[in-house]
Every structure is written in structure tokens, then in C-alpha cells.
PDB file of C-alpha atoms in Angstrom:
ATOM      1  CA  MET A 274     136.094 111.330 144.697  1.00  0.00           C
ATOM      2  CA  GLN A 275     135.893 108.582 142.145  1.00  0.00           C
ATOM      3  CA  GLU A 276     133.290 105.927 142.726  1.00  0.00           C
ATOM      4  CA  LYS A 277     134.474 102.338 142.942  1.00  0.00           C
ATOM      5  CA  LYS A 278     133.023 100.116 140.206  1.00  0.00           C
ATOM      6  CA  ALA A 279     134.704  96.883 141.369  1.00  0.00           C
ATOM      7  CA  GLU A 280     137.033  95.727 143.975  1.00  0.00           C
ATOM      8  CA  ILE A 281     138.846  92.506 144.471  1.00  0.00           C
ATOM      9  CA  ARG A 282     140.901  91.482 147.524  1.00  0.00           C
ATOM     10  CA  ASN A 283     143.174  88.383 148.028  1.00  0.00           C
ATOM     11  CA  LEU A 284     141.558  86.777 144.968  1.00  0.00           C
ATOM     12  CA  THR A 285     142.701  83.186 144.690  1.00  0.00           C
ATOM     13  CA  LYS A 286     141.636  80.511 142.105  1.00  0.00           C
ATOM     14  CA  VAL A 287     142.682  76.927 142.310  1.00  0.00           C
ATOM     15  CA  TYR A 288     141.728  74.205 139.747  1.00  0.00           C
ATOM     16  CA  GLY A 289     141.999  70.319 140.113  1.00  0.00           C
ATOM     17  CA  ALA A 290     141.355  67.688 142.722  1.00  0.00           C
ATOM     18  CA  LYS A 291     143.182  67.582 146.003  1.00  0.00           C
ATOM     19  CA  GLY A 292     146.952  66.687 145.598  1.00  0.00           C
ATOM     20  CA  PHE A 293     146.720  67.747 141.864  1.00  0.00           C
ATOM     21  CA  GLU A 294     145.879  71.378 142.272  1.00  0.00           C
ATOM     22  CA  THR A 295     147.074  74.258 140.066  1.00  0.00           C
ATOM     23  CA  GLN A 296     146.899  77.745 141.592  1.00  0.00           C
ATOM     24  CA  VAL A 297     146.151  80.027 138.809  1.00  0.00           C
ATOM     25  CA  LEU A 298     145.513  83.302 140.697  1.00  0.00           C
ATOM     26  CA  LYS A 299     147.607  84.003 143.868  1.00  0.00           C
ATOM     27  CA  GLY A 300     146.054  86.660 146.101  1.00  0.00           C
ATOM     28  CA  ILE A 301     145.143  89.396 143.512  1.00  0.00           C
ATOM     29  CA  ASP A 302     144.240  92.904 144.700  1.00  0.00           C
ATOM     30  CA  LEU A 303     142.686  95.271 142.333  1.00  0.00           C
ATOM     31  CA  THR A 304     140.317  98.203 142.364  1.00  0.00           C
ATOM     32  CA  ILE A 305     138.507  99.580 139.444  1.00  0.00           C
ATOM     33  CA  TYR A 306     137.143 103.083 139.499  1.00  0.00           C
ATOM     34  CA  GLU A 307     134.472 105.012 137.436  1.00  0.00           C
ATOM     35  CA  HIS A 308     135.719 105.991 134.120  1.00  0.00           C
ATOM     36  CA  ASP A 309     138.823 103.713 134.292  1.00  0.00           C
ATOM     37  CA  TYR A 310     139.990 101.943 131.127  1.00  0.00           C
ATOM     38  CA  ILE A 311     142.206  98.997 132.197  1.00  0.00           C
ATOM     39  CA  ALA A 312     144.110  96.462 130.175  1.00  0.00           C
ATOM     40  CA  ILE A 313     145.189  93.249 131.587  1.00  0.00           C
ATOM     41  CA  MET A 314     148.137  91.542 129.881  1.00  0.00           C
ATOM     42  CA  GLY A 315     150.257  88.527 130.622  1.00  0.00           C
ATOM     43  CA  PRO A 316     151.818  85.535 129.091  1.00  0.00           C
ATOM     44  CA  SER A 317     149.672  82.457 128.081  1.00  0.00           C
ATOM     45  CA  GLY A 318     148.626  80.785 131.270  1.00  0.00           C
ATOM     46  CA  SER A 319     149.302  83.903 133.508  1.00  0.00           C
ATOM     47  CA  GLY A 320     145.500  83.805 134.841  1.00  0.00           C
ATOM     48  CA  LYS A 321     144.248  86.872 132.906  1.00  0.00           C
ATOM     49  CA  THR A 322     141.258  85.188 131.395  1.00  0.00           C
ATOM     50  CA  THR A 323     140.447  83.426 134.725  1.00  0.00           C
ATOM     51  CA  LEU A 324     140.580  86.948 136.338  1.00  0.00           C
ATOM     52  CA  LEU A 325     138.256  88.400 133.808  1.00  0.00           C
ATOM     53  CA  ASN A 326     135.748  85.517 134.182  1.00  0.00           C
ATOM     54  CA  ILE A 327     135.561  85.880 137.918  1.00  0.00           C
ATOM     55  CA  LEU A 328     135.223  89.564 137.836  1.00  0.00           C
ATOM     56  CA  SER A 329     132.451  89.222 135.239  1.00  0.00           C
ATOM     57  CA  THR A 330     130.551  86.608 137.263  1.00  0.00           C
ATOM     58  CA  ILE A 331     131.184  83.734 134.910  1.00  0.00           C
ATOM     59  CA  ASP A 332     133.429  81.834 137.327  1.00  0.00           C
ATOM     60  CA  LYS A 333     133.805  81.798 141.099  1.00  0.00           C
ATOM     61  CA  PRO A 334     136.839  82.193 143.125  1.00  0.00           C
ATOM     62  CA  THR A 335     138.379  79.749 145.427  1.00  0.00           C
ATOM     63  CA  GLN A 336     139.129  82.404 148.034  1.00  0.00           C
ATOM     64  CA  GLY A 337     138.848  86.099 148.366  1.00  0.00           C
ATOM     65  CA  THR A 338     136.368  88.951 147.871  1.00  0.00           C
ATOM     66  CA  VAL A 339     134.892  90.578 144.654  1.00  0.00           C
ATOM     67  CA  ILE A 340     132.700  93.601 145.221  1.00  0.00           C
ATOM     68  CA  LEU A 341     130.636  94.748 142.318  1.00  0.00           C
ATOM     69  CA  ASP A 342     127.931  97.423 142.376  1.00  0.00           C
ATOM     70  CA  GLY A 343     128.533  97.438 146.284  1.00  0.00           C
ATOM     71  CA  GLN A 344     127.797  93.655 146.383  1.00  0.00           C
ATOM     72  CA  ASP A 345     130.192  90.781 147.175  1.00  0.00           C
ATOM     73  CA  ILE A 346     129.389  88.641 144.274  1.00  0.00           C
ATOM     74  CA  THR A 347     131.236  85.614 145.874  1.00  0.00           C
ATOM     75  CA  LYS A 348     128.200  85.272 148.240  1.00  0.00           C
ATOM     76  CA  ALA A 349     125.396  86.243 145.694  1.00  0.00           C
ATOM     77  CA  SER A 350     122.727  83.891 144.587  1.00  0.00           C
ATOM     78  CA  ASN A 351     122.329  82.707 140.995  1.00  0.00           C
ATOM     79  CA  LYS A 352     119.278  85.059 140.725  1.00  0.00           C
ATOM     80  CA  GLU A 353     121.453  87.932 142.097  1.00  0.00           C
ATOM     81  CA  LEU A 354     124.187  87.204 139.652  1.00  0.00           C
ATOM     82  CA  SER A 355     121.675  87.096 136.655  1.00  0.00           C
ATOM     83  CA  ARG A 356     120.458  90.493 137.738  1.00  0.00           C
ATOM     84  CA  LEU A 357     123.974  91.952 137.844  1.00  0.00           C
ATOM     85  CA  ARG A 358     124.818  90.424 134.426  1.00  0.00           C
ATOM     86  CA  ARG A 359     121.608  91.965 132.869  1.00  0.00           C
ATOM     87  CA  ASP A 360     121.598  95.337 134.551  1.00  0.00           C
ATOM     88  CA  LYS A 361     125.255  96.272 135.566  1.00  0.00           C
ATOM     89  CA  ILE A 362     127.658  94.388 133.251  1.00  0.00           C
ATOM     90  CA  GLY A 363     128.315  94.638 129.393  1.00  0.00           C
ATOM     91  CA  PHE A 364     130.427  91.850 127.679  1.00  0.00           C
ATOM     92  CA  ILE A 365     132.457  92.124 124.424  1.00  0.00           C
ATOM     93  CA  PHE A 366     133.715  88.900 123.221  1.00  0.00           C
ATOM     94  CA  GLN A 367     136.229  87.913 120.528  1.00  0.00           C
ATOM     95  CA  ASP A 368     133.609  86.018 118.583  1.00  0.00           C
ATOM     96  CA  TYR A 369     130.939  88.744 118.504  1.00  0.00           C
ATOM     97  CA  ASN A 370     128.029  86.239 119.706  1.00  0.00           C
ATOM     98  CA  LEU A 371     125.472  87.991 117.441  1.00  0.00           C
ATOM     99  CA  LEU A 372     122.239  85.966 116.675  1.00  0.00           C
ATOM    100  CA  ASP A 373     122.187  85.172 112.957  1.00  0.00           C
ATOM    101  CA  THR A 374     118.326  85.154 112.812  1.00  0.00           C
ATOM    102  CA  MET A 375     118.119  88.771 113.917  1.00  0.00           C
ATOM    103  CA  THR A 376     118.913  91.849 112.025  1.00  0.00           C
ATOM    104  CA  LEU A 377     121.767  94.057 113.429  1.00  0.00           C
ATOM    105  CA  GLN A 378     119.281  96.534 114.928  1.00  0.00           C
ATOM    106  CA  ASP A 379     117.555  93.681 116.793  1.00  0.00           C
ATOM    107  CA  ASN A 380     120.784  92.361 118.045  1.00  0.00           C
ATOM    108  CA  ILE A 381     121.790  95.710 119.474  1.00  0.00           C
ATOM    109  CA  ALA A 382     118.449  96.187 120.961  1.00  0.00           C
ATOM    110  CA  LEU A 383     118.282  92.766 122.480  1.00  0.00           C
ATOM    111  CA  PRO A 384     119.216  93.535 125.962  1.00  0.00           C
ATOM    112  CA  LEU A 385     116.709  96.423 126.143  1.00  0.00           C
ATOM    113  CA  SER A 386     114.038  94.073 124.779  1.00  0.00           C
ATOM    114  CA  LEU A 387     114.639  91.495 127.275  1.00  0.00           C
ATOM    115  CA  ASN A 388     114.464  93.934 130.034  1.00  0.00           C
ATOM    116  CA  GLY A 389     110.781  94.791 128.841  1.00  0.00           C
ATOM    117  CA  VAL A 390     111.633  98.268 127.219  1.00  0.00           C
ATOM    118  CA  SER A 391     109.027  99.557 124.625  1.00  0.00           C
ATOM    119  CA  GLY A 392     109.720  98.864 121.017  1.00  0.00           C
ATOM    120  CA  LYS A 393     109.969 102.458 120.231  1.00  0.00           C
ATOM    121  CA  VAL A 394     112.652 103.078 122.778  1.00  0.00           C
ATOM    122  CA  CYS A 395     114.629 100.038 121.568  1.00  0.00           C
ATOM    123  CA  VAL A 396     114.667 101.473 117.980  1.00  0.00           C
ATOM    124  CA  GLU A 397     115.680 104.925 119.204  1.00  0.00           C
ATOM    125  CA  LYS A 398     118.511 103.584 121.378  1.00  0.00           C
ATOM    126  CA  SER A 399     119.907 101.168 118.791  1.00  0.00           C
ATOM    127  CA  ARG A 400     119.920 103.780 116.202  1.00  0.00           C
ATOM    128  CA  GLU A 401     121.658 106.315 118.494  1.00  0.00           C
ATOM    129  CA  TRP A 402     124.405 103.704 119.181  1.00  0.00           C
ATOM    130  CA  ALA A 403     124.605 102.632 115.774  1.00  0.00           C
ATOM    131  CA  ALA A 404     125.261 106.016 114.506  1.00  0.00           C
ATOM    132  CA  MET A 405     127.958 106.609 117.120  1.00  0.00           C
ATOM    133  CA  PHE A 406     129.800 103.477 115.875  1.00  0.00           C
ATOM    134  CA  GLY A 407     129.234 104.193 112.174  1.00  0.00           C
ATOM    135  CA  LEU A 408     126.664 101.525 111.593  1.00  0.00           C
ATOM    136  CA  GLU A 409     123.549 103.269 110.728  1.00  0.00           C
ATOM    137  CA  GLN A 410     123.490 102.186 107.084  1.00  0.00           C
ATOM    138  CA  HIS A 411     123.704  98.548 108.320  1.00  0.00           C
ATOM    139  CA  LEU A 412     120.977  98.093 110.883  1.00  0.00           C
ATOM    140  CA  LYS A 413     118.605  96.168 108.507  1.00  0.00           C
ATOM    141  CA  LYS A 414     121.386  93.642 107.625  1.00  0.00           C
ATOM    142  CA  TYR A 415     121.877  90.175 109.175  1.00  0.00           C
ATOM    143  CA  PRO A 416     125.180  89.283 110.633  1.00  0.00           C
ATOM    144  CA  TYR A 417     126.169  87.120 107.602  1.00  0.00           C
ATOM    145  CA  GLN A 418     125.932  90.336 105.516  1.00  0.00           C
ATOM    146  CA  LEU A 419     128.482  92.129 107.714  1.00  0.00           C
ATOM    147  CA  SER A 420     132.199  92.335 107.852  1.00  0.00           C
ATOM    148  CA  GLY A 421     134.040  91.237 111.124  1.00  0.00           C
ATOM    149  CA  GLY A 422     134.754  94.819 112.049  1.00  0.00           C
ATOM    150  CA  GLN A 423     130.876  95.859 111.644  1.00  0.00           C
ATOM    151  CA  LYS A 424     129.824  92.632 113.601  1.00  0.00           C
ATOM    152  CA  GLN A 425     132.237  93.563 116.460  1.00  0.00           C
ATOM    153  CA  ARG A 426     131.348  97.253 116.536  1.00  0.00           C
ATOM    154  CA  GLY A 427     127.680  95.855 116.673  1.00  0.00           C
ATOM    155  CA  ALA A 428     128.365  93.600 119.517  1.00  0.00           C
ATOM    156  CA  THR A 429     129.925  96.444 121.396  1.00  0.00           C
ATOM    157  CA  CYS A 430     126.939  98.726 120.847  1.00  0.00           C
ATOM    158  CA  ARG A 431     124.762  95.855 122.272  1.00  0.00           C
ATOM    159  CA  ALA A 432     127.157  95.711 125.248  1.00  0.00           C
ATOM    160  CA  LEU A 433     126.767  99.331 125.890  1.00  0.00           C
ATOM    161  CA  ILE A 434     123.062  99.985 125.100  1.00  0.00           C
ATOM    162  CA  THR A 435     122.028  99.544 128.769  1.00  0.00           C
ATOM    163  CA  ASN A 436     124.681 101.813 130.070  1.00  0.00           C
ATOM    164  CA  PRO A 437     126.254  99.139 132.188  1.00  0.00           C
ATOM    165  CA  GLU A 438     128.365  99.962 135.234  1.00  0.00           C
ATOM    166  CA  ILE A 439     131.351  98.145 133.795  1.00  0.00           C
ATOM    167  CA  ILE A 440     132.346  96.646 130.431  1.00  0.00           C
ATOM    168  CA  PHE A 441     134.407  93.489 130.238  1.00  0.00           C
ATOM    169  CA  ALA A 442     136.147  92.909 126.840  1.00  0.00           C
ATOM    170  CA  ASP A 443     137.896  89.643 126.150  1.00  0.00           C
ATOM    171  CA  GLU A 444     140.364  90.018 123.327  1.00  0.00           C
ATOM    172  CA  PRO A 445     138.025  92.305 121.471  1.00  0.00           C
ATOM    173  CA  THR A 446     140.213  92.784 118.363  1.00  0.00           C
ATOM    174  CA  GLY A 447     141.313  89.254 118.314  1.00  0.00           C
ATOM    175  CA  ALA A 448     139.559  88.182 115.336  1.00  0.00           C
ATOM    176  CA  LEU A 449     139.791  91.396 113.373  1.00  0.00           C
ATOM    177  CA  ASP A 450     142.168  92.872 110.790  1.00  0.00           C
ATOM    178  CA  SER A 451     144.357  95.770 111.766  1.00  0.00           C
ATOM    179  CA  LYS A 452     141.960  98.451 110.361  1.00  0.00           C
ATOM    180  CA  SER A 453     138.923  96.989 111.869  1.00  0.00           C
ATOM    181  CA  GLY A 454     140.715  96.541 115.186  1.00  0.00           C
ATOM    182  CA  ARG A 455     141.833 100.183 115.176  1.00  0.00           C
ATOM    183  CA  ASP A 456     138.233 101.374 114.407  1.00  0.00           C
ATOM    184  CA  LEU A 457     136.904  99.344 117.278  1.00  0.00           C
ATOM    185  CA  LEU A 458     139.699 100.700 119.685  1.00  0.00           C
ATOM    186  CA  GLU A 459     138.815 104.191 118.678  1.00  0.00           C
ATOM    187  CA  CYS A 460     135.094 103.611 119.394  1.00  0.00           C
ATOM    188  CA  LEU A 461     135.932 102.136 122.753  1.00  0.00           C
ATOM    189  CA  LYS A 462     138.207 105.313 123.561  1.00  0.00           C
ATOM    190  CA  MET A 463     135.309 107.571 122.525  1.00  0.00           C
ATOM    191  CA  VAL A 464     132.860 105.841 124.823  1.00  0.00           C
ATOM    192  CA  ASN A 465     135.410 105.841 127.678  1.00  0.00           C
ATOM    193  CA  ASP A 466     135.950 109.597 127.105  1.00  0.00           C
ATOM    194  CA  SER A 467     132.536 110.948 126.212  1.00  0.00           C
ATOM    195  CA  LYS A 468     130.232 108.577 127.795  1.00  0.00           C
ATOM    196  CA  LYS A 469     132.399 107.915 130.948  1.00  0.00           C
ATOM    197  CA  ALA A 470     132.282 104.237 130.313  1.00  0.00           C
ATOM    198  CA  THR A 471     134.360 101.899 132.555  1.00  0.00           C
ATOM    199  CA  ILE A 472     136.136  99.273 130.628  1.00  0.00           C
ATOM    200  CA  LEU A 473     138.351  96.339 131.703  1.00  0.00           C
ATOM    201  CA  MET A 474     140.047  94.514 128.770  1.00  0.00           C
ATOM    202  CA  VAL A 475     142.140  91.398 128.522  1.00  0.00           C
ATOM    203  CA  THR A 476     144.432  91.560 125.606  1.00  0.00           C
ATOM    204  CA  HIS A 477     147.742  89.960 124.322  1.00  0.00           C
ATOM    205  CA  ASP A 478     148.314  92.923 121.918  1.00  0.00           C
ATOM    206  CA  PRO A 479     150.360  95.803 123.145  1.00  0.00           C
ATOM    207  CA  PHE A 480     148.873  98.159 120.431  1.00  0.00           C
ATOM    208  CA  CYS A 481     145.315  97.215 121.651  1.00  0.00           C
ATOM    209  CA  ALA A 482     146.565  97.767 125.387  1.00  0.00           C
ATOM    210  CA  SER A 483     147.905 101.131 124.454  1.00  0.00           C
ATOM    211  CA  TYR A 484     144.370 102.618 124.111  1.00  0.00           C
ATOM    212  CA  ALA A 485     143.660 102.099 127.826  1.00  0.00           C
ATOM    213  CA  LYS A 486     144.831 104.442 130.564  1.00  0.00           C
ATOM    214  CA  ASP A 487     146.392 101.688 132.743  1.00  0.00           C
ATOM    215  CA  VAL A 488     148.040  98.403 131.923  1.00  0.00           C
ATOM    216  CA  TYR A 489     148.391  95.608 134.590  1.00  0.00           C
ATOM    217  CA  MET A 490     150.907  92.905 133.816  1.00  0.00           C
ATOM    218  CA  LEU A 491     149.955  89.494 135.179  1.00  0.00           C
ATOM    219  CA  ASN A 492     152.559  86.718 135.544  1.00  0.00           C
ATOM    220  CA  ASP A 493     152.271  83.374 137.237  1.00  0.00           C
ATOM    221  CA  GLY A 494     148.993  84.302 138.979  1.00  0.00           C
ATOM    222  CA  VAL A 495     150.038  87.736 140.421  1.00  0.00           C
ATOM    223  CA  ILE A 496     150.139  91.385 139.158  1.00  0.00           C
ATOM    224  CA  THR A 497     153.753  92.160 138.785  1.00  0.00           C
ATOM    225  CA  CYS A 498     153.333  95.868 137.681  1.00  0.00           C
ATOM    226  CA  ARG A 499     151.239  98.710 136.662  1.00  0.00           C
ATOM    227  CA  ILE A 500     152.025 100.898 133.554  1.00  0.00           C
ATOM    228  CA  THR A 501     150.243 104.129 133.561  1.00  0.00           C
ATOM    229  CA  LYS A 502     149.667 106.188 130.290  1.00  0.00           C
ATOM    230  CA  GLY A 503     151.024 109.519 129.834  1.00  0.00           C
ATOM    231  CA  THR A 504     150.208 112.122 127.184  1.00  0.00           C
ATOM    232  CA  ASP A 505     151.571 110.191 124.187  1.00  0.00           C
ATOM    233  CA  ARG A 506     150.048 106.874 123.029  1.00  0.00           C
ATOM    234  CA  LYS A 507     153.165 105.866 121.074  1.00  0.00           C
ATOM    235  CA  GLU A 508     155.478 106.294 124.209  1.00  0.00           C
ATOM    236  CA  PHE A 509     152.882 104.241 126.201  1.00  0.00           C
ATOM    237  CA  TYR A 510     152.881 101.502 123.467  1.00  0.00           C
ATOM    238  CA  ASP A 511     156.776 101.427 123.600  1.00  0.00           C
ATOM    239  CA  ARG A 512     156.799 101.067 127.354  1.00  0.00           C
ATOM    240  CA  ILE A 513     154.174  98.224 127.209  1.00  0.00           C
ATOM    241  CA  VAL A 514     156.395  96.410 124.681  1.00  0.00           C
ATOM    242  CA  ASP A 515     159.593  96.828 126.801  1.00  0.00           C
ATOM    243  CA  VAL A 516     157.846  95.438 129.885  1.00  0.00           C
ATOM    244  CA  GLN A 517     156.292  92.620 127.819  1.00  0.00           C
ATOM    245  CA  THR A 518     159.810  91.738 126.446  1.00  0.00           C
ATOM    246  CA  SER A 519     161.327  91.830 129.758  1.00  0.00           C
ATOM    247  CA  MET A 520     158.849  89.206 131.079  1.00  0.00           C
ATOM    248  CA  GLY A 521     159.344  86.795 128.320  1.00  0.00           C
ATOM    249  CA  GLY A 522     156.827  83.969 127.667  1.00  0.00           C
ATOM    250  CA  ASP A 523     154.170  83.533 125.140  1.00  0.00           C
ATOM    251  CA  PHE A 524     151.797  86.514 124.781  1.00  0.00           C
ATOM    252  CA  SER A 525     150.074  85.068 121.703  1.00  0.00           C
ATOM    253  CA  CYS A 526     146.241  85.002 121.603  1.00  0.00           C
ATOM    254  CA  GLN A 527     144.908  81.583 122.893  1.00  0.00           C
TER     255      GLN A 527
END
């Protein structure tokens, strides 16, 4: 039986003062299992980024339960949330968030270094992940010397180096050209397949979503449908586009 990595029940998020509230999420239920690769899609304003932020402990819900690593994070202290972010969660952001004063190798190894791991192990692990992502020739370079695709793959290595329970990716290809985006998606698919990584990704792009195993469509704060991948990614992509078209709205990257 697959292990549950995250579970949300009756998740609601309301912004604004009393009398001027906007309900962004309206009773979301979702379970994420080990080795899942889920994409969340929806028109602008559908609540997908809010959902990602709550799941990844960046934001708190107005109502509902969020279980991560067996713990209800809605009731966790700031100290417990910091531990979860450090030990159990990997983040991949659209804008890389690499530190300009560090080499790529030091950026990749940073989570291990902050956890007190020895320098020798940090170097070994950073080289191992860099080789997997085709970055072994760039480890001594600084971010300004790297292409956008190289920076994003480096940021992904940094997110994965602690072997987190779950990886959250927010528009990971949004700032990349088509080839760099495809390279990153192939790398994510590889770690999902070979390393059994669990990934939840928010994206506006059906091509990006077609690399996932399941796509959940979010509209007006509720999950309207789930699309499950078959054996053919092109056919999966076509089904995603069809559902996206039927929903209407602006799916552009915000």
C-alpha cells in the first residue's frame, strides 16, 4: 500500500476583512501518495498558487486540515514548521533563488551545510546530483555565469539533495526557453521514476503538465476534474488542452 505524503481535507482560504471577504479555496480535498507526480492547473485566480502555498507551509488555511509527514501543519508551531521545511520539503521556484555570492556547487549543497553535514559529504552529494542533471562541468561557476536552464536545474538539485518527502514546484519552467524547459521536465521525470521522488507542481502550461502522472483542474476555488495519464504523453497533452479549452479563462502565467 502506498504511503500518504500529504493529505488535505475541507481546505478553505478566505482573504479580506469581514464584509469584504474573498473565498479563494472552497473545501478542497486531496491526497498525495508516495511517488505521485501531480500537476495543478487552473485559470488565473482559480486558487492554485494559494493551494501550493498552504501545502508547502508558506501560508495558513482559514479552515480545514493539512497533514504532512503525519503531522497536522495547521496546528504546528513556527519551530515545527521550520523543521518540516528544512527536513521534509523541497522547493523549486520560477526565479531560481540561487545565491549570487556562492558557486553552483555551494548553492546545491547549502541545505546539507545548514543541517551540519560534513564538507566532504556536501561535496560528494552535490557532485552526484550535478552529474544527474548534466551540471558537473559548471559546479565552480557562479550563477551569473550560468544560463537560465542551468540555474533552474541547479536549483532543482538543491531542492532534492536532502531527499525530501515531497517537492513543491511553482511554475518551474515559467522563466525558461522551450529547450531548457524540456530539459528540466525530463530531469524531474527522471527523479520521479528512478528516485521515487514525490512532486506537486503548479503550472499554466499543458506541455509542462503532460509530464505529470495526474493533472487536477482547479476553477473558482474547487477541483473540477482529474486527468490521469495513460501510456502516451502526446495523447495526455491533448486531453489536458481539451479540458483547458472547455474551462475557458486566462491560463497565462501570472
